[in-house]
PDB file of C-alpha atoms in Angstrom:
ATOM      1  CA  ASN A   5     -21.388 -40.314 -23.478  1.00 65.00           C
ATOM      2  CA  GLN A   6     -23.396 -37.482 -25.012  1.00 62.00           C
ATOM      3  CA  VAL A   7     -25.026 -36.755 -21.653  1.00 59.00           C
ATOM      4  CA  ARG A   8     -21.636 -36.733 -19.904  1.00 60.00           C
ATOM      5  CA  PHE A   9     -20.208 -34.391 -22.531  1.00 54.00           C
ATOM      6  CA  GLU A  10     -23.124 -31.970 -22.136  1.00 55.00           C
ATOM      7  CA  LYS A  11     -22.794 -32.002 -18.337  1.00 51.00           C
ATOM      8  CA  HIS A  12     -19.049 -31.348 -18.597  1.00 50.00           C
ATOM      9  CA  SER A  13     -19.622 -28.514 -21.081  1.00 52.00           C
ATOM     10  CA  ASN A  14     -22.253 -26.959 -18.829  1.00 55.00           C
ATOM     11  CA  SER A  15     -19.892 -27.195 -15.858  1.00 54.00           C
ATOM     12  CA  ILE A  16     -17.113 -25.413 -17.764  1.00 53.00           C
ATOM     13  CA  SER A  17     -19.560 -22.780 -18.982  1.00 64.00           C
ATOM     14  CA  ASN A  18     -20.882 -22.135 -15.449  1.00 65.00           C
ATOM     15  CA  GLN A  19     -17.350 -21.842 -14.087  1.00 64.00           C
ATOM     16  CA  SER A  20     -16.421 -19.381 -16.827  1.00 75.00           C
ATOM     17  CA  ILE A  21     -19.479 -17.229 -16.050  1.00 78.00           C
ATOM     18  CA  LYS A  22     -18.602 -17.302 -12.364  1.00 75.00           C
ATOM     19  CA  ASN A  23     -15.009 -16.237 -13.077  1.00 82.00           C
ATOM     20  CA  GLN A  24     -16.200 -13.359 -15.252  1.00 88.00           C
ATOM     21  CA  GLU A  25     -18.464 -12.187 -12.435  1.00 89.00           C
ATOM     22  CA  LEU A  26     -15.592 -12.325  -9.956  1.00 88.00           C
ATOM     23  CA  ILE A  27     -13.364 -10.349 -12.318  1.00 90.00           C
ATOM     24  CA  ARG A  28     -16.037  -7.678 -12.746  1.00 92.00           C
ATOM     25  CA  ASP A  29     -16.468  -7.475  -8.964  1.00 92.00           C
ATOM     26  CA  LYS A  30     -12.719  -7.165  -8.457  1.00 92.00           C
ATOM     27  CA  LEU A  31     -12.468  -4.420 -11.081  1.00 94.00           C
ATOM     28  CA  LYS A  32     -15.425  -2.623  -9.487  1.00 95.00           C
ATOM     29  CA  PHE A  33     -13.719  -2.863  -6.088  1.00 95.00           C
ATOM     30  CA  TYR A  34     -10.485  -1.377  -7.481  1.00 96.00           C
ATOM     31  CA  LYS A  35     -12.320   1.564  -9.074  1.00 96.00           C
ATOM     32  CA  HIS A  36     -14.318   2.118  -5.868  1.00 96.00           C
ATOM     33  CA  GLU A  37     -11.183   2.156  -3.691  1.00 95.00           C
ATOM     34  CA  CYS A  38      -9.428   4.579  -6.038  1.00 96.00           C
ATOM     35  CA  CYS A  39     -12.424   6.891  -5.829  1.00 96.00           C
ATOM     36  CA  ARG A  40     -12.650   6.468  -2.063  1.00 95.00           C
ATOM     37  CA  TYR A  41      -9.028   7.534  -1.505  1.00 93.00           C
ATOM     38  CA  SER A  42      -8.955  10.054  -4.362  1.00 93.00           C
ATOM     39  CA  SER A  43      -6.232   7.929  -5.922  1.00 91.00           C
ATOM     40  CA  GLN A  44      -5.496   7.986  -9.643  1.00 91.00           C
ATOM     41  CA  ARG A  45      -6.661   4.868 -11.476  1.00 94.00           C
ATOM     42  CA  ILE A  46      -3.895   3.042 -13.315  1.00 95.00           C
ATOM     43  CA  LYS A  47      -4.757   1.395 -16.625  1.00 95.00           C
ATOM     44  CA  ILE A  48      -2.107  -1.309 -16.250  1.00 95.00           C
ATOM     45  CA  ILE A  49      -3.648  -2.511 -13.000  1.00 95.00           C
ATOM     46  CA  GLU A  50      -7.142  -2.511 -14.483  1.00 95.00           C
ATOM     47  CA  ASN A  51      -5.820  -4.423 -17.497  1.00 95.00           C
ATOM     48  CA  CYS A  52      -4.170  -7.022 -15.223  1.00 93.00           C
ATOM     49  CA  ILE A  53      -7.445  -7.584 -13.397  1.00 93.00           C
ATOM     50  CA  GLU A  54      -9.719  -7.569 -16.436  1.00 92.00           C
ATOM     51  CA  ASN A  55      -7.576  -9.838 -18.626  1.00 91.00           C
ATOM     52  CA  GLU A  56      -6.125 -12.026 -15.872  1.00 89.00           C
ATOM     53  CA  LEU A  57      -2.551 -11.278 -16.903  1.00 92.00           C
ATOM     54  CA  GLU A  58       0.377 -13.186 -15.431  1.00 94.00           C
ATOM     55  CA  LYS A  59       2.751 -10.200 -15.347  1.00 96.00           C
ATOM     56  CA  CYS A  60       2.278  -6.727 -13.890  1.00 96.00           C
ATOM     57  CA  ASN A  61       5.078  -4.272 -14.715  1.00 97.00           C
ATOM     58  CA  LEU A  62       4.870  -0.881 -12.998  1.00 97.00           C
ATOM     59  CA  ASP A  63       8.568   0.069 -13.135  1.00 97.00           C
ATOM     60  CA  GLU A  64       9.170   3.785 -12.540  1.00 95.00           C
ATOM     61  CA  TYR A  65       5.445   4.502 -12.664  1.00 94.00           C
ATOM     62  CA  MET A  66       5.595   7.054  -9.813  1.00 92.00           C
ATOM     63  CA  ILE A  67       2.969   5.247  -7.772  1.00 93.00           C
ATOM     64  CA  GLY A  68       2.886   5.856  -4.021  1.00 93.00           C
ATOM     65  CA  THR A  69       2.242   3.746  -0.948  1.00 94.00           C
ATOM     66  CA  LEU A  70      -1.523   4.309  -0.990  1.00 94.00           C
ATOM     67  CA  GLN A  71      -1.889   3.331  -4.656  1.00 95.00           C
ATOM     68  CA  CYS A  72       0.209   0.234  -3.974  1.00 95.00           C
ATOM     69  CA  GLU A  73      -2.029  -0.741  -1.044  1.00 95.00           C
ATOM     70  CA  VAL A  74      -5.174  -0.350  -3.186  1.00 95.00           C
ATOM     71  CA  MET A  75      -3.589  -2.443  -5.940  1.00 95.00           C
ATOM     72  CA  PHE A  76      -2.679  -5.386  -3.686  1.00 95.00           C
ATOM     73  CA  GLU A  77      -6.006  -5.275  -1.850  1.00 94.00           C
ATOM     74  CA  SER A  78      -7.734  -5.445  -5.234  1.00 94.00           C
ATOM     75  CA  PHE A  79      -5.582  -8.342  -6.417  1.00 93.00           C
ATOM     76  CA  GLU A  80      -6.359 -10.211  -3.205  1.00 90.00           C
ATOM     77  CA  LYS A  81     -10.085  -9.448  -3.155  1.00 87.00           C
ATOM     78  CA  TYR A  82     -11.125 -12.596  -5.031  1.00 75.00           C
ATOM     79  CA  PRO A  83      -9.208 -15.816  -5.733  1.00 67.00           C
ATOM     80  CA  VAL A  84      -8.891 -15.192  -9.477  1.00 62.00           C
ATOM     81  CA  THR A  85      -5.315 -13.898  -9.554  1.00 75.00           C
ATOM     82  CA  PRO A  86      -2.944 -15.718 -11.921  1.00 88.00           C
ATOM     83  CA  LEU A  87      -0.091 -13.214 -11.413  1.00 93.00           C
ATOM     84  CA  THR A  88       3.354 -14.816 -11.441  1.00 95.00           C
ATOM     85  CA  THR A  89       5.444 -11.633 -11.780  1.00 97.00           C
ATOM     86  CA  ILE A  90       5.115  -8.193 -10.161  1.00 97.00           C
ATOM     87  CA  SER A  91       7.696  -5.458 -10.767  1.00 98.00           C
ATOM     88  CA  LEU A  92       7.554  -2.157  -8.849  1.00 97.00           C
ATOM     89  CA  LYS A  93      11.052  -0.852  -9.516  1.00 97.00           C
ATOM     90  CA  ASN A  94      11.774   2.761  -8.481  1.00 97.00           C
ATOM     91  CA  ASN A  95       8.371   3.763  -7.156  1.00 95.00           C
ATOM     92  CA  HIS A  96       7.602   5.999  -4.171  1.00 90.00           C
ATOM     93  CA  LEU A  97       6.895   3.266  -1.631  1.00 93.00           C
ATOM     94  CA  ASP A  98       7.872   2.528   1.962  1.00 90.00           C
ATOM     95  CA  TYR A  99       7.292  -0.175   4.579  1.00 91.00           C
ATOM     96  CA  ARG A 100       3.596   0.760   5.034  1.00 90.00           C
ATOM     97  CA  CYS A 101       2.606  -0.770   1.688  1.00 93.00           C
ATOM     98  CA  CYS A 102       4.201  -4.091   2.702  1.00 95.00           C
ATOM     99  CA  GLU A 103       1.259  -5.069   4.925  1.00 94.00           C
ATOM    100  CA  ALA A 104      -1.140  -5.203   1.945  1.00 94.00           C
ATOM    101  CA  MET A 105       1.595  -6.752  -0.217  1.00 95.00           C
ATOM    102  CA  ALA A 106       2.250  -9.440   2.406  1.00 95.00           C
ATOM    103  CA  SER A 107      -1.448 -10.215   2.720  1.00 94.00           C
ATOM    104  CA  PHE A 108      -1.665 -10.741  -1.052  1.00 94.00           C
ATOM    105  CA  ILE A 109       1.439 -12.958  -1.087  1.00 93.00           C
ATOM    106  CA  GLU A 110      -0.025 -15.143   1.670  1.00 91.00           C
ATOM    107  CA  SER A 111      -3.137 -15.751  -0.431  1.00 89.00           C
ATOM    108  CA  SER A 112      -1.241 -16.292  -3.688  1.00 86.00           C
ATOM    109  CA  PHE A 113       0.610 -19.503  -4.438  1.00 84.00           C
ATOM    110  CA  LYS A 114       1.416 -18.464  -8.017  1.00 89.00           C
ATOM    111  CA  LEU A 115       3.635 -15.405  -7.486  1.00 94.00           C
ATOM    112  CA  ARG A 116       7.179 -16.365  -8.516  1.00 96.00           C
ATOM    113  CA  ASN A 117       9.017 -13.091  -9.207  1.00 97.00           C
ATOM    114  CA  LEU A 118       8.903  -9.923  -7.101  1.00 97.00           C
ATOM    115  CA  ASN A 119      10.976  -6.851  -8.007  1.00 98.00           C
ATOM    116  CA  LEU A 120      11.086  -4.067  -5.384  1.00 98.00           C
ATOM    117  CA  ASP A 121      14.305  -2.423  -6.580  1.00 98.00           C
ATOM    118  CA  GLY A 122      14.513   1.138  -5.234  1.00 97.00           C
ATOM    119  CA  CYS A 123      11.268   1.022  -3.240  1.00 95.00           C
ATOM    120  CA  LYS A 124      12.872   1.911   0.147  1.00 94.00           C
ATOM    121  CA  ILE A 125      10.863  -0.555   2.236  1.00 96.00           C
ATOM    122  CA  GLY A 126      13.628  -0.858   4.864  1.00 96.00           C
ATOM    123  CA  ASN A 127      13.934  -3.393   7.667  1.00 97.00           C
ATOM    124  CA  GLU A 128      10.288  -2.996   8.726  1.00 96.00           C
ATOM    125  CA  GLY A 129       9.099  -3.888   5.249  1.00 96.00           C
ATOM    126  CA  ILE A 130      11.427  -6.904   5.158  1.00 97.00           C
ATOM    127  CA  LYS A 131       9.949  -8.196   8.411  1.00 96.00           C
ATOM    128  CA  LEU A 132       6.395  -8.055   7.030  1.00 95.00           C
ATOM    129  CA  LEU A 133       7.307  -9.712   3.728  1.00 96.00           C
ATOM    130  CA  LEU A 134       9.308 -12.538   5.280  1.00 95.00           C
ATOM    131  CA  HIS A 135       6.326 -13.558   7.387  1.00 92.00           C
ATOM    132  CA  ALA A 136       4.286 -13.815   4.171  1.00 94.00           C
ATOM    133  CA  PHE A 137       7.032 -15.800   2.409  1.00 93.00           C
ATOM    134  CA  ALA A 138       6.990 -18.294   5.276  1.00 90.00           C
ATOM    135  CA  VAL A 139       3.225 -18.803   4.847  1.00 89.00           C
ATOM    136  CA  SER A 140       3.351 -18.993   1.040  1.00 87.00           C
ATOM    137  CA  PRO A 141       6.871 -20.039  -0.035  1.00 88.00           C
ATOM    138  CA  SER A 142       6.507 -19.561  -3.792  1.00 92.00           C
ATOM    139  CA  ILE A 143       8.954 -16.727  -4.588  1.00 95.00           C
ATOM    140  CA  ILE A 144      11.798 -17.861  -6.852  1.00 96.00           C
ATOM    141  CA  SER A 145      13.318 -14.469  -7.704  1.00 97.00           C
ATOM    142  CA  LEU A 146      13.415 -11.588  -5.187  1.00 98.00           C
ATOM    143  CA  ASN A 147      14.961  -8.182  -5.940  1.00 98.00           C
ATOM    144  CA  LEU A 148      15.490  -5.974  -2.875  1.00 98.00           C
ATOM    145  CA  SER A 149      18.196  -3.734  -4.299  1.00 98.00           C
ATOM    146  CA  ASN A 150      18.424  -0.148  -2.980  1.00 97.00           C
ATOM    147  CA  ASN A 151      15.896  -0.562  -0.164  1.00 97.00           C
ATOM    148  CA  ASN A 152      17.648   0.964   2.884  1.00 97.00           C
ATOM    149  CA  ILE A 153      18.274  -2.486   4.356  1.00 98.00           C
ATOM    150  CA  THR A 154      20.837  -2.690   7.179  1.00 98.00           C
ATOM    151  CA  ASP A 155      22.344  -5.705   8.951  1.00 98.00           C
ATOM    152  CA  GLU A 156      19.112  -6.091  10.928  1.00 98.00           C
ATOM    153  CA  GLY A 157      17.177  -6.819   7.736  1.00 98.00           C
ATOM    154  CA  GLY A 158      20.090  -8.758   6.265  1.00 98.00           C
ATOM    155  CA  GLU A 159      20.125 -11.183   9.191  1.00 98.00           C
ATOM    156  CA  MET A 160      16.363 -11.667   8.892  1.00 97.00           C
ATOM    157  CA  LEU A 161      16.760 -12.514   5.213  1.00 97.00           C
ATOM    158  CA  ALA A 162      19.564 -14.960   6.018  1.00 97.00           C
ATOM    159  CA  SER A 163      17.355 -16.672   8.600  1.00 95.00           C
ATOM    160  CA  PHE A 164      14.620 -16.947   5.954  1.00 94.00           C
ATOM    161  CA  LEU A 165      17.036 -18.543   3.461  1.00 95.00           C
ATOM    162  CA  MET A 166      18.083 -21.147   6.038  1.00 94.00           C
ATOM    163  CA  ARG A 167      14.513 -22.491   6.004  1.00 91.00           C
ATOM    164  CA  ASN A 168      13.611 -21.805   2.367  1.00 92.00           C
ATOM    165  CA  ASP A 169      14.182 -24.341  -0.408  1.00 90.00           C
ATOM    166  CA  VAL A 170      12.487 -22.404  -3.236  1.00 94.00           C
ATOM    167  CA  CYS A 171      14.226 -19.039  -3.773  1.00 96.00           C
ATOM    168  CA  SER A 172      17.006 -19.263  -6.374  1.00 97.00           C
ATOM    169  CA  GLU A 173      17.767 -15.567  -7.054  1.00 98.00           C
ATOM    170  CA  LEU A 174      18.294 -12.828  -4.446  1.00 98.00           C
ATOM    171  CA  ASN A 175      19.438  -9.272  -5.174  1.00 98.00           C
ATOM    172  CA  LEU A 176      20.564  -7.246  -2.124  1.00 98.00           C
ATOM    173  CA  SER A 177      22.766  -4.727  -3.923  1.00 98.00           C
ATOM    174  CA  LYS A 178      22.981  -1.022  -2.988  1.00 98.00           C
ATOM    175  CA  ASN A 179      22.048  -1.457   0.670  1.00 98.00           C
ATOM    176  CA  THR A 180      24.193  -1.039   3.824  1.00 97.00           C
ATOM    177  CA  LEU A 181      24.901  -4.677   4.630  1.00 98.00           C
ATOM    178  CA  GLY A 182      28.061  -5.347   6.596  1.00 97.00           C
ATOM    179  CA  PHE A 183      29.809  -7.949   8.745  1.00 97.00           C
ATOM    180  CA  LEU A 184      26.705  -9.374  10.455  1.00 97.00           C
ATOM    181  CA  THR A 185      24.921 -10.053   7.177  1.00 98.00           C
ATOM    182  CA  ALA A 186      28.055 -11.493   5.546  1.00 97.00           C
ATOM    183  CA  ASN A 187      28.553 -13.803   8.529  1.00 97.00           C
ATOM    184  CA  ALA A 188      24.907 -14.926   8.428  1.00 97.00           C
ATOM    185  CA  LEU A 189      24.988 -15.506   4.656  1.00 97.00           C
ATOM    186  CA  GLY A 190      28.168 -17.533   5.045  1.00 97.00           C
ATOM    187  CA  LYS A 191      26.237 -19.915   7.301  1.00 96.00           C
ATOM    188  CA  VAL A 192      23.370 -19.974   4.793  1.00 97.00           C
ATOM    189  CA  LEU A 193      25.714 -21.134   2.036  1.00 96.00           C
ATOM    190  CA  LEU A 194      26.705 -24.086   4.208  1.00 94.00           C
ATOM    191  CA  GLU A 195      23.081 -25.274   4.390  1.00 93.00           C
ATOM    192  CA  ASN A 196      21.167 -23.845   1.428  1.00 94.00           C
ATOM    193  CA  HIS A 197      21.220 -25.832  -1.821  1.00 92.00           C
ATOM    194  CA  THR A 198      18.648 -23.799  -3.779  1.00 96.00           C
ATOM    195  CA  LEU A 199      20.140 -20.314  -4.116  1.00 97.00           C
ATOM    196  CA  GLN A 200      21.888 -19.967  -7.487  1.00 98.00           C
ATOM    197  CA  LYS A 201      22.311 -16.208  -7.872  1.00 98.00           C
ATOM    198  CA  LEU A 202      23.330 -13.726  -5.142  1.00 98.00           C
ATOM    199  CA  ASP A 203      24.012 -10.024  -5.788  1.00 98.00           C
ATOM    200  CA  LEU A 204      25.709  -8.089  -2.950  1.00 98.00           C
ATOM    201  CA  CYS A 205      27.395  -5.257  -4.858  1.00 98.00           C
ATOM    202  CA  HIS A 206      27.526  -1.737  -3.351  1.00 98.00           C
ATOM    203  CA  ASN A 207      27.404  -2.799   0.315  1.00 98.00           C
ATOM    204  CA  ARG A 208      29.906  -2.837   3.203  1.00 97.00           C
ATOM    205  CA  LEU A 209      31.281  -6.353   3.105  1.00 96.00           C
ATOM    206  CA  CYS A 210      34.744  -4.958   3.870  1.00 96.00           C
ATOM    207  CA  GLU A 211      33.580  -4.349   7.451  1.00 95.00           C
ATOM    208  CA  LYS A 212      35.639  -6.582   9.786  1.00 94.00           C
ATOM    209  CA  PHE A 213      36.553  -8.679   6.717  1.00 94.00           C
ATOM    210  CA  GLY A 214      32.946  -9.855   6.504  1.00 95.00           C
ATOM    211  CA  ILE A 215      33.655 -11.179   3.014  1.00 96.00           C
ATOM    212  CA  VAL A 216      35.910 -13.838   4.585  1.00 96.00           C
ATOM    213  CA  GLN A 217      32.959 -15.409   6.417  1.00 95.00           C
ATOM    214  CA  LEU A 218      30.860 -15.277   3.263  1.00 97.00           C
ATOM    215  CA  LEU A 219      33.490 -16.900   1.052  1.00 96.00           C
ATOM    216  CA  GLU A 220      34.236 -19.517   3.686  1.00 95.00           C
ATOM    217  CA  GLY A 221      30.634 -20.677   3.371  1.00 96.00           C
ATOM    218  CA  LEU A 222      30.975 -20.587  -0.414  1.00 95.00           C
ATOM    219  CA  ARG A 223      33.733 -23.216  -0.235  1.00 93.00           C
ATOM    220  CA  TRP A 224      31.202 -25.857   0.800  1.00 94.00           C
ATOM    221  CA  ASN A 225      28.267 -24.725  -1.316  1.00 95.00           C
ATOM    222  CA  LYS A 226      27.428 -26.700  -4.464  1.00 93.00           C
ATOM    223  CA  ALA A 227      24.493 -24.634  -5.804  1.00 96.00           C
ATOM    224  CA  LEU A 228      25.543 -20.970  -6.145  1.00 97.00           C
ATOM    225  CA  GLU A 229      26.527 -20.131  -9.740  1.00 98.00           C
ATOM    226  CA  TYR A 230      26.552 -16.316  -9.701  1.00 98.00           C
ATOM    227  CA  LEU A 231      28.074 -14.082  -7.022  1.00 98.00           C
ATOM    228  CA  ASP A 232      28.529 -10.296  -7.220  1.00 98.00           C
ATOM    229  CA  VAL A 233      30.607  -8.641  -4.469  1.00 98.00           C
ATOM    230  CA  SER A 234      31.783  -5.631  -6.496  1.00 98.00           C
ATOM    231  CA  TRP A 235      31.975  -2.113  -4.993  1.00 98.00           C
ATOM    232  CA  ASN A 236      32.557  -3.304  -1.413  1.00 97.00           C
ATOM    233  CA  ALA A 237      36.041  -1.844  -0.709  1.00 97.00           C
ATOM    234  CA  LEU A 238      37.422  -5.394  -0.419  1.00 97.00           C
ATOM    235  CA  GLY A 239      41.128  -5.967   0.090  1.00 96.00           C
ATOM    236  CA  GLY A 240      43.785  -7.327   2.440  1.00 95.00           C
ATOM    237  CA  VAL A 241      45.698 -10.547   3.005  1.00 96.00           C
ATOM    238  CA  PRO A 242      42.776 -12.483   4.583  1.00 96.00           C
ATOM    239  CA  VAL A 243      40.656 -11.678   1.526  1.00 97.00           C
ATOM    240  CA  GLY A 244      43.344 -12.943  -0.836  1.00 96.00           C
ATOM    241  CA  ASP A 245      43.822 -16.176   1.099  1.00 96.00           C
ATOM    242  CA  ILE A 246      40.113 -17.022   1.208  1.00 96.00           C
ATOM    243  CA  LEU A 247      39.687 -16.116  -2.477  1.00 95.00           C
ATOM    244  CA  SER A 248      42.211 -18.774  -3.421  1.00 95.00           C
ATOM    245  CA  ARG A 249      40.626 -21.504  -1.302  1.00 95.00           C
ATOM    246  CA  SER A 250      37.010 -20.660  -2.141  1.00 96.00           C
ATOM    247  CA  LEU A 251      37.304 -20.428  -5.904  1.00 95.00           C
ATOM    248  CA  LYS A 252      39.082 -23.784  -6.047  1.00 94.00           C
ATOM    249  CA  ALA A 253      36.154 -25.544  -4.365  1.00 93.00           C
ATOM    250  CA  ALA A 254      33.100 -23.448  -5.313  1.00 94.00           C
ATOM    251  CA  LYS A 255      30.804 -24.223  -8.248  1.00 95.00           C
ATOM    252  CA  LEU A 256      30.598 -20.599  -9.401  1.00 97.00           C
ATOM    253  CA  LYS A 257      30.206 -19.804 -13.090  1.00 97.00           C
ATOM    254  CA  VAL A 258      30.170 -16.002 -12.793  1.00 98.00           C
ATOM    255  CA  PHE A 259      32.189 -14.064 -10.192  1.00 98.00           C
ATOM    256  CA  LYS A 260      32.104 -10.262 -10.001  1.00 98.00           C
ATOM    257  CA  ILE A 261      34.671  -8.541  -7.782  1.00 97.00           C
ATOM    258  CA  GLU A 262      35.408  -5.370  -9.768  1.00 97.00           C
ATOM    259  CA  ASN A 263      35.881  -1.896  -8.243  1.00 97.00           C
ATOM    260  CA  ASN A 264      37.377  -3.082  -4.948  1.00 97.00           C
ATOM    261  CA  SER A 265      40.800  -2.449  -3.377  1.00 96.00           C
ATOM    262  CA  LEU A 266      42.665  -5.578  -4.460  1.00 96.00           C
ATOM    263  CA  THR A 267      46.470  -5.398  -4.522  1.00 96.00           C
ATOM    264  CA  SER A 268      48.884  -7.641  -6.403  1.00 97.00           C
ATOM    265  CA  TYR A 269      48.844 -10.145  -3.505  1.00 97.00           C
ATOM    266  CA  GLU A 270      45.057 -10.631  -3.623  1.00 97.00           C
ATOM    267  CA  LEU A 271      45.132 -10.819  -7.426  1.00 97.00           C
ATOM    268  CA  GLN A 272      47.815 -13.525  -7.355  1.00 97.00           C
ATOM    269  CA  LYS A 273      45.689 -15.554  -4.939  1.00 97.00           C
ATOM    270  CA  LEU A 274      42.656 -14.959  -7.131  1.00 96.00           C
ATOM    271  CA  ALA A 275      44.606 -16.288 -10.118  1.00 97.00           C
ATOM    272  CA  VAL A 276      45.492 -19.460  -8.205  1.00 96.00           C
ATOM    273  CA  GLY A 277      41.835 -20.046  -7.367  1.00 96.00           C
ATOM    274  CA  LEU A 278      40.813 -19.514 -11.003  1.00 96.00           C
ATOM    275  CA  LYS A 279      43.529 -21.842 -12.240  1.00 95.00           C
ATOM    276  CA  TYR A 280      42.082 -24.769 -10.301  1.00 95.00           C
ATOM    277  CA  SER A 281      38.405 -23.898 -10.691  1.00 95.00           C
ATOM    278  CA  LYS A 282      36.490 -26.325 -12.910  1.00 94.00           C
ATOM    279  CA  THR A 283      33.361 -24.191 -13.340  1.00 96.00           C
ATOM    280  CA  ILE A 284      34.261 -20.488 -13.652  1.00 96.00           C
ATOM    281  CA  GLU A 285      33.239 -19.027 -17.031  1.00 97.00           C
ATOM    282  CA  GLU A 286      33.258 -15.270 -16.375  1.00 97.00           C
ATOM    283  CA  VAL A 287      35.276 -13.082 -14.001  1.00 97.00           C
ATOM    284  CA  TYR A 288      34.925  -9.351 -13.598  1.00 97.00           C
TER     285      TYR A 288
END
């Protein structure tokens, strides 16, 4: 038993030394790449590498596409990356950084939360990321708010959700999603039983009554608990009718529909749906 214990201890010690060497190499690579591209070194990134942190928060840090590429290439360089959460809200990025980001995601099976709010990656960036998500389906929470995404990107995301059984939170607010995306998401809600939170505020769901297709899918969905369709210029008789039917059957707990164009007819139908709902806790 003593011999076994010593062998086990030596094995752990050797592995620890090896990990420390890999971390030093990764940190050296990051510093070298920053120097190579004349890019400013960022202490938070160095700290994440050196201390093997699980969360990297660079919200509003004014980093650009090149710095983002160097960061993800450094994270990917060696397989000692325990990151579960990366937040890059409101940085100066575009679709070009998504290639390095996608490559990292493909090699990481631990990343759970990715926040790209306000990064302007557009449809091209979405295409690159969705390929990575298909290879490594680990993302639980994805924030793509304010990213210049149109119906082209919206339909790609809907297609991804049809095959994905991991993602539970998706934020697509402040884009230009219209009828095609609403129609595609309506079909997703018929099949997907993982998505629990969906934010679609500040889009164009009023286009061709796209919200009707979305809420029709909601009628048959048993997983979604939070839905935000505020600031979408919603209104009209078809909207009122589907609101009544959907809210009766849906399992929603929180429903946000503020700042739309609802008249007394739609509000009466909304009230009927709420009256018979067994799950609704909050309505805005």
